[in-house]
Amino acid sequence: MPKPSVRIENVVASVALGQPINLSKTAEMISTVEYEPEQFPGLVYRLSRPKTATLIFSSGKMVCTGAKSEEDVKKTVKQIVSALQNKGIIKDGKPEYQIQNVVASANLYAEINLESLALLLDNVLYEPEQFPGLIYRMAEPKVVLLIFSSGKMVCTGAKKEEAVKAAVDKIYAKLADLGVLNLKGKTA
Amino acid sequence: MSRRELVHNLSVGEKTVRTPICPVCGSNNIVHSGHGELVCDNCGTVISEKEIDFGQEWRAFTAEEREKRSRIGEPLKPGMTTGMMSTIIDKRDINRLKLDAQRRVDALQMRKWQMRSRFQTARDRSTSQALAEISRIATPLKLPDSVKEEAATIYQKAVDAGLVRGRSIESIVAATLHVACRKFNLPIALDQITQFTRNQNKKDVARCYRLLVKDLNILMPVPDPVSYIPRIAYKLGLSEAAQDKAREIIREAQQMGITAGKDPAGLAAAAIYVVSLLENNRKTQREIAGAAEVTEVTVRNRYKELVDRLNLIPVVPDNRIV
């Protein structure tokens, strides 16, 4: 019986520098950033390694997106803050960051009978007319799971990497318990 | 229990009616004598007399007479509150003739105050608006009254739960109608409902629908593709036998577990398409897609899945089939 696999797809974090940033100055000094104040009030700072995009606002707050792990967020913040410091745009300061959302995909390697699952679980929304997946809101850890009949899942709303794994393991045990898994899996 | 208490319990319609007990012999064999008296059938004690008769004092032999003599309106519907009886004070007399000047002034005055006192709370007012919206959207869809009433009940629950504030009445109403349809297993897709709303914002209605289901803890049945079959078949003029066959195909597909996550309307359309091929009464995919209000691509994809997985090989009269 293969274990469910989990892959983190995106980690979003908010960062507070605690001091205002002059965005137009930043855009002049660092050529790689995108800044279109007419379109969006924030500045976009893309990194290639780790591959992330960070939105920087004049209030000194930033939003880091696209990271694949919490570690990546840390690295991104470090790189950006040191770049800004080197150019003298900001003074020394301790950036405070907080993970806002972790999105992950998972595979249970078993087909799921969504129709009976919709009746067996509470807090579910299954609307094949509108969306092929079943939406399950888990209370603990507080995440939302999109469960598809192929056995693949999307887990969003987690605040920690571990929560994702915990949620997937929990739902796997629950589904096996309810007998809605077809472990023979891919017959076609 | 004293006699007074007993009579009180009998005449006031308490929610939990206690079985009356005779104060003399203690039996509970108590009958209405038919002369406005409450009598113990065991010992003959008259427990109360001069009971008020709540029945009508007139007789009517035809529907017309009944309508003319009745002084009340329609029965109360869920979603209507007590302040919203459907009878209104008219400005004409019973024979629809104009009243004389003085009484006319009085009647108009009463009418005005009735209108003003109709809605005691904002909740009543918004409910009456919602009721109007419900029938406006439900009428072109030819939804039965039971669905409208269910929608009204859900709407009131939503108002009480504070879900309506900050959202458009129309979106919530469309969502309540969808919930009601689903509860009654009517094959009405969300699109068909939003089609009759003013801004036709399906996303907004879907959001309200999710909110209702989540916050009111409504248990939704999973939509059954089979319930879509008669409507599609009717539009295409297919026989009852063909519909049965389509039903069978859907049931088989459900057993195979290939219906999960698929649009029920699309599945029903594909099953009907398969049947139309099997029965040599071919309908085009476009016709079927139109009748089911899904896209042709959906019909095609579901059709392929059904044929592949259920090993149905339609007898092809010519090779025009994809």
Tab-separated table of N, CA, C and O in Angstrom, chain A residues 111-116 118-119 121-133 135 137 149 187-188, chain B residues 178 182 188-190 202 206 209-210 213-214 217 220-223 228 254 257 259-264 309:
chain	number	residue	atom	x	y	z
A	111	GLU	N	-8.212	5.503	-5.959
A	111	GLU	CA	-9.366	6.251	-6.445
A	111	GLU	C	-10.360	6.433	-5.314
A	111	GLU	O	-10.476	5.592	-4.433
A	112	ILE	N	-11.035	7.564	-5.354
A	112	ILE	CA	-11.936	7.887	-4.251
A	112	ILE	C	-13.364	7.973	-4.764
A	112	ILE	O	-13.637	8.582	-5.797
A	113	ASN	N	-14.250	7.345	-4.030
A	113	ASN	CA	-15.660	7.423	-4.366
A	113	ASN	C	-16.239	8.693	-3.741
A	113	ASN	O	-16.640	8.713	-2.584
A	114	LEU	N	-16.246	9.757	-4.553
A	114	LEU	CA	-16.644	11.054	-4.009
A	114	LEU	C	-18.108	11.085	-3.611
A	114	LEU	O	-18.500	11.746	-2.653
A	115	GLU	N	-18.929	10.348	-4.375
A	115	GLU	CA	-20.366	10.425	-4.115
A	115	GLU	C	-20.717	9.925	-2.722
A	115	GLU	O	-21.513	10.539	-2.012
A	116	SER	N	-20.101	8.797	-2.329
A	116	SER	CA	-20.431	8.332	-0.976
A	116	SER	C	-19.699	9.158	0.076
A	116	SER	O	-20.214	9.377	1.162
A	118	ALA	N	-19.227	12.285	0.005
A	118	ALA	CA	-19.999	13.508	0.234
A	118	ALA	C	-21.079	13.294	1.287
A	118	ALA	O	-21.451	14.207	2.009
A	119	LEU	N	-21.563	12.058	1.372
A	119	LEU	CA	-22.617	11.779	2.347
A	119	LEU	C	-22.039	11.409	3.704
A	119	LEU	O	-22.681	11.593	4.738
A	121	LEU	N	-19.009	12.410	5.114
A	121	LEU	CA	-18.249	13.415	5.862
A	121	LEU	C	-19.104	14.648	6.148
A	121	LEU	O	-19.997	14.988	5.377
A	122	ASP	N	-18.791	15.316	7.245
A	122	ASP	CA	-19.417	16.597	7.519
A	122	ASP	C	-18.542	17.694	6.911
A	122	ASP	O	-17.406	17.445	6.534
A	123	ASN	N	-19.072	18.903	6.868
A	123	ASN	CA	-18.305	20.050	6.373
A	123	ASN	C	-17.754	19.834	4.967
A	123	ASN	O	-16.629	20.213	4.684
A	124	VAL	N	-18.519	19.172	4.136
A	124	VAL	CA	-18.038	19.006	2.774
A	124	VAL	C	-18.959	19.736	1.810
A	124	VAL	O	-20.123	19.991	2.108
A	125	LEU	N	-18.394	20.069	0.667
A	125	LEU	CA	-19.169	20.658	-0.402
A	125	LEU	C	-18.805	19.894	-1.663
A	125	LEU	O	-17.652	19.885	-2.063
A	126	TYR	N	-19.778	19.218	-2.239
A	126	TYR	CA	-19.510	18.483	-3.472
A	126	TYR	C	-20.541	18.924	-4.489
A	126	TYR	O	-21.716	18.618	-4.353
A	127	GLU	N	-20.074	19.671	-5.465
A	127	GLU	CA	-20.953	20.243	-6.481
A	127	GLU	C	-20.425	19.912	-7.861
A	127	GLU	O	-19.767	20.738	-8.482
A	128	PRO	N	-20.664	18.701	-8.333
A	128	PRO	CA	-20.100	18.358	-9.642
A	128	PRO	C	-20.560	19.293	-10.755
A	128	PRO	O	-19.893	19.417	-11.774
A	129	GLU	N	-21.685	19.966	-10.538
A	129	GLU	CA	-22.147	20.929	-11.538
A	129	GLU	C	-21.159	22.077	-11.676
A	129	GLU	O	-21.014	22.657	-12.734
A	130	GLN	N	-20.538	22.428	-10.559
A	130	GLN	CA	-19.697	23.608	-10.582
A	130	GLN	C	-18.211	23.306	-10.513
A	130	GLN	O	-17.405	24.029	-11.056
A	131	PHE	N	-17.848	22.257	-9.796
A	131	PHE	CA	-16.433	21.941	-9.625
A	131	PHE	C	-16.300	20.429	-9.418
A	131	PHE	O	-17.055	19.852	-8.630
A	132	PRO	N	-15.377	19.778	-10.138
A	132	PRO	CA	-15.320	18.320	-10.048
A	132	PRO	C	-14.805	17.785	-8.722
A	132	PRO	O	-15.016	16.610	-8.427
A	133	GLY	N	-14.159	18.620	-7.938
A	133	GLY	CA	-13.604	18.128	-6.680
A	133	GLY	C	-14.562	18.277	-5.521
A	133	GLY	O	-15.532	19.012	-5.589
A	135	ILE	N	-14.880	19.571	-1.699
A	135	ILE	CA	-14.179	20.522	-0.838
A	135	ILE	C	-14.442	20.157	0.614
A	135	ILE	O	-15.596	20.073	1.040
A	137	ARG	N	-13.490	21.005	4.585
A	137	ARG	CA	-12.867	21.933	5.521
A	137	ARG	C	-12.529	21.186	6.802
A	137	ARG	O	-13.411	20.760	7.531
A	149	SER	N	-11.555	12.661	-7.557
A	149	SER	CA	-11.855	11.236	-7.619
A	149	SER	C	-10.630	10.415	-8.011
A	149	SER	O	-10.554	9.228	-7.745
A	187	THR	N	-6.818	1.569	-13.043
A	187	THR	CA	-7.072	0.410	-13.877
A	187	THR	C	-6.982	0.788	-15.343
A	187	THR	O	-6.602	-0.020	-16.175
A	188	ALA	N	-7.334	2.012	-15.633
A	188	ALA	CA	-7.361	2.410	-17.038
A	188	ALA	C	-5.951	2.692	-17.559
A	188	ALA	O	-5.078	3.024	-16.809
B	178	HIS	N	-31.672	27.643	-5.477
B	178	HIS	CA	-30.835	26.515	-5.890
B	178	HIS	C	-30.815	25.460	-4.791
B	178	HIS	O	-30.953	24.268	-5.069
B	182	ARG	N	-32.212	21.649	-5.186
B	182	ARG	CA	-31.353	20.503	-4.906
B	182	ARG	C	-31.978	19.608	-3.848
B	182	ARG	O	-31.916	18.398	-3.929
B	188	ILE	N	-32.282	21.420	-11.808
B	188	ILE	CA	-32.123	22.794	-12.275
B	188	ILE	C	-30.691	23.212	-11.957
B	188	ILE	O	-30.301	23.246	-10.795
B	189	ALA	N	-29.931	23.523	-12.989
B	189	ALA	CA	-28.540	23.922	-12.764
B	189	ALA	C	-28.501	25.369	-12.299
B	189	ALA	O	-29.448	26.130	-12.518
B	190	LEU	N	-27.381	25.703	-11.683
B	190	LEU	CA	-27.224	27.062	-11.172
B	190	LEU	C	-27.340	28.093	-12.300
B	190	LEU	O	-27.894	29.169	-12.116
B	202	LYS	N	-23.033	34.536	-11.903
B	202	LYS	CA	-23.060	33.164	-11.410
B	202	LYS	C	-22.107	32.983	-10.231
B	202	LYS	O	-22.419	32.299	-9.269
B	206	ALA	N	-23.022	31.529	-6.676
B	206	ALA	CA	-22.357	30.315	-6.198
B	206	ALA	C	-21.720	30.555	-4.837
B	206	ALA	O	-21.757	29.698	-3.950
B	209	TYR	N	-24.402	30.544	-2.333
B	209	TYR	CA	-24.851	29.168	-2.149
B	209	TYR	C	-23.933	28.421	-1.186
B	209	TYR	O	-24.380	27.781	-0.245
B	210	ARG	N	-22.623	28.574	-1.403
B	210	ARG	CA	-21.662	27.916	-0.506
B	210	ARG	C	-21.835	28.403	0.923
B	210	ARG	O	-21.791	27.625	1.873
B	213	VAL	N	-24.955	26.816	2.497
B	213	VAL	CA	-24.759	25.408	2.832
B	213	VAL	C	-23.856	25.279	4.048
B	213	VAL	O	-24.114	24.481	4.951
B	214	LYS	N	-22.840	26.125	4.075
B	214	LYS	CA	-21.871	26.017	5.163
B	214	LYS	C	-22.450	26.549	6.479
B	214	LYS	O	-22.395	25.870	7.504
B	217	ASN	N	-25.711	24.800	7.826
B	217	ASN	CA	-25.543	23.354	7.997
B	217	ASN	C	-26.591	22.558	7.243
B	217	ASN	O	-27.253	21.696	7.801
B	220	MET	N	-26.773	18.476	1.823
B	220	MET	CA	-27.171	18.461	0.423
B	220	MET	C	-27.082	17.054	-0.145
B	220	MET	O	-26.056	16.403	0.022
B	221	PRO	N	-28.104	16.605	-0.810
B	221	PRO	CA	-27.938	15.332	-1.509
B	221	PRO	C	-27.017	15.518	-2.708
B	221	PRO	O	-26.947	16.617	-3.265
B	222	VAL	N	-26.294	14.491	-3.081
B	222	VAL	CA	-25.442	14.561	-4.272
B	222	VAL	C	-26.364	14.531	-5.490
B	222	VAL	O	-27.262	13.699	-5.560
B	223	PRO	N	-26.187	15.471	-6.407
B	223	PRO	CA	-27.099	15.491	-7.552
B	223	PRO	C	-26.997	14.213	-8.381
B	223	PRO	O	-25.906	13.714	-8.627
B	228	TYR	N	-31.827	14.194	-14.409
B	228	TYR	CA	-31.756	15.101	-15.550
B	228	TYR	C	-32.332	14.472	-16.819
B	228	TYR	O	-32.598	15.163	-17.780
B	254	GLN	N	-22.326	4.525	-12.646
B	254	GLN	CA	-22.130	4.861	-11.235
B	254	GLN	C	-21.473	3.710	-10.490
B	254	GLN	O	-20.620	3.907	-9.636
B	257	GLY	N	-17.984	3.638	-10.998
B	257	GLY	CA	-17.306	4.761	-10.344
B	257	GLY	C	-16.697	5.733	-11.328
B	257	GLY	O	-15.699	6.368	-11.037
B	259	THR	N	-18.517	8.238	-12.576
B	259	THR	CA	-19.329	9.450	-12.597
B	259	THR	C	-18.828	10.492	-11.608
B	259	THR	O	-19.289	11.623	-11.636
B	260	ALA	N	-17.894	10.085	-10.735
B	260	ALA	CA	-17.459	11.005	-9.685
B	260	ALA	C	-16.835	12.252	-10.279
B	260	ALA	O	-15.978	12.174	-11.164
B	261	GLY	N	-17.277	13.383	-9.804
B	261	GLY	CA	-16.680	14.642	-10.218
B	261	GLY	C	-17.118	15.113	-11.590
B	261	GLY	O	-16.607	16.095	-12.089
B	262	LYS	N	-18.047	14.408	-12.208
B	262	LYS	CA	-18.499	14.809	-13.539
B	262	LYS	C	-19.841	15.521	-13.440
B	262	LYS	O	-20.678	15.176	-12.609
B	263	ASP	N	-20.008	16.494	-14.306
B	263	ASP	CA	-21.245	17.249	-14.329
B	263	ASP	C	-22.430	16.321	-14.615
B	263	ASP	O	-22.449	15.640	-15.641
B	264	PRO	N	-23.424	16.282	-13.704
B	264	PRO	CA	-24.528	15.347	-13.895
B	264	PRO	C	-25.305	15.592	-15.195
B	264	PRO	O	-25.745	14.637	-15.851
B	309	ARG	N	-15.671	2.470	-21.116
B	309	ARG	CA	-15.657	1.767	-19.835
B	309	ARG	C	-16.778	0.752	-19.712
B	309	ARG	O	-16.652	-0.238	-19.003
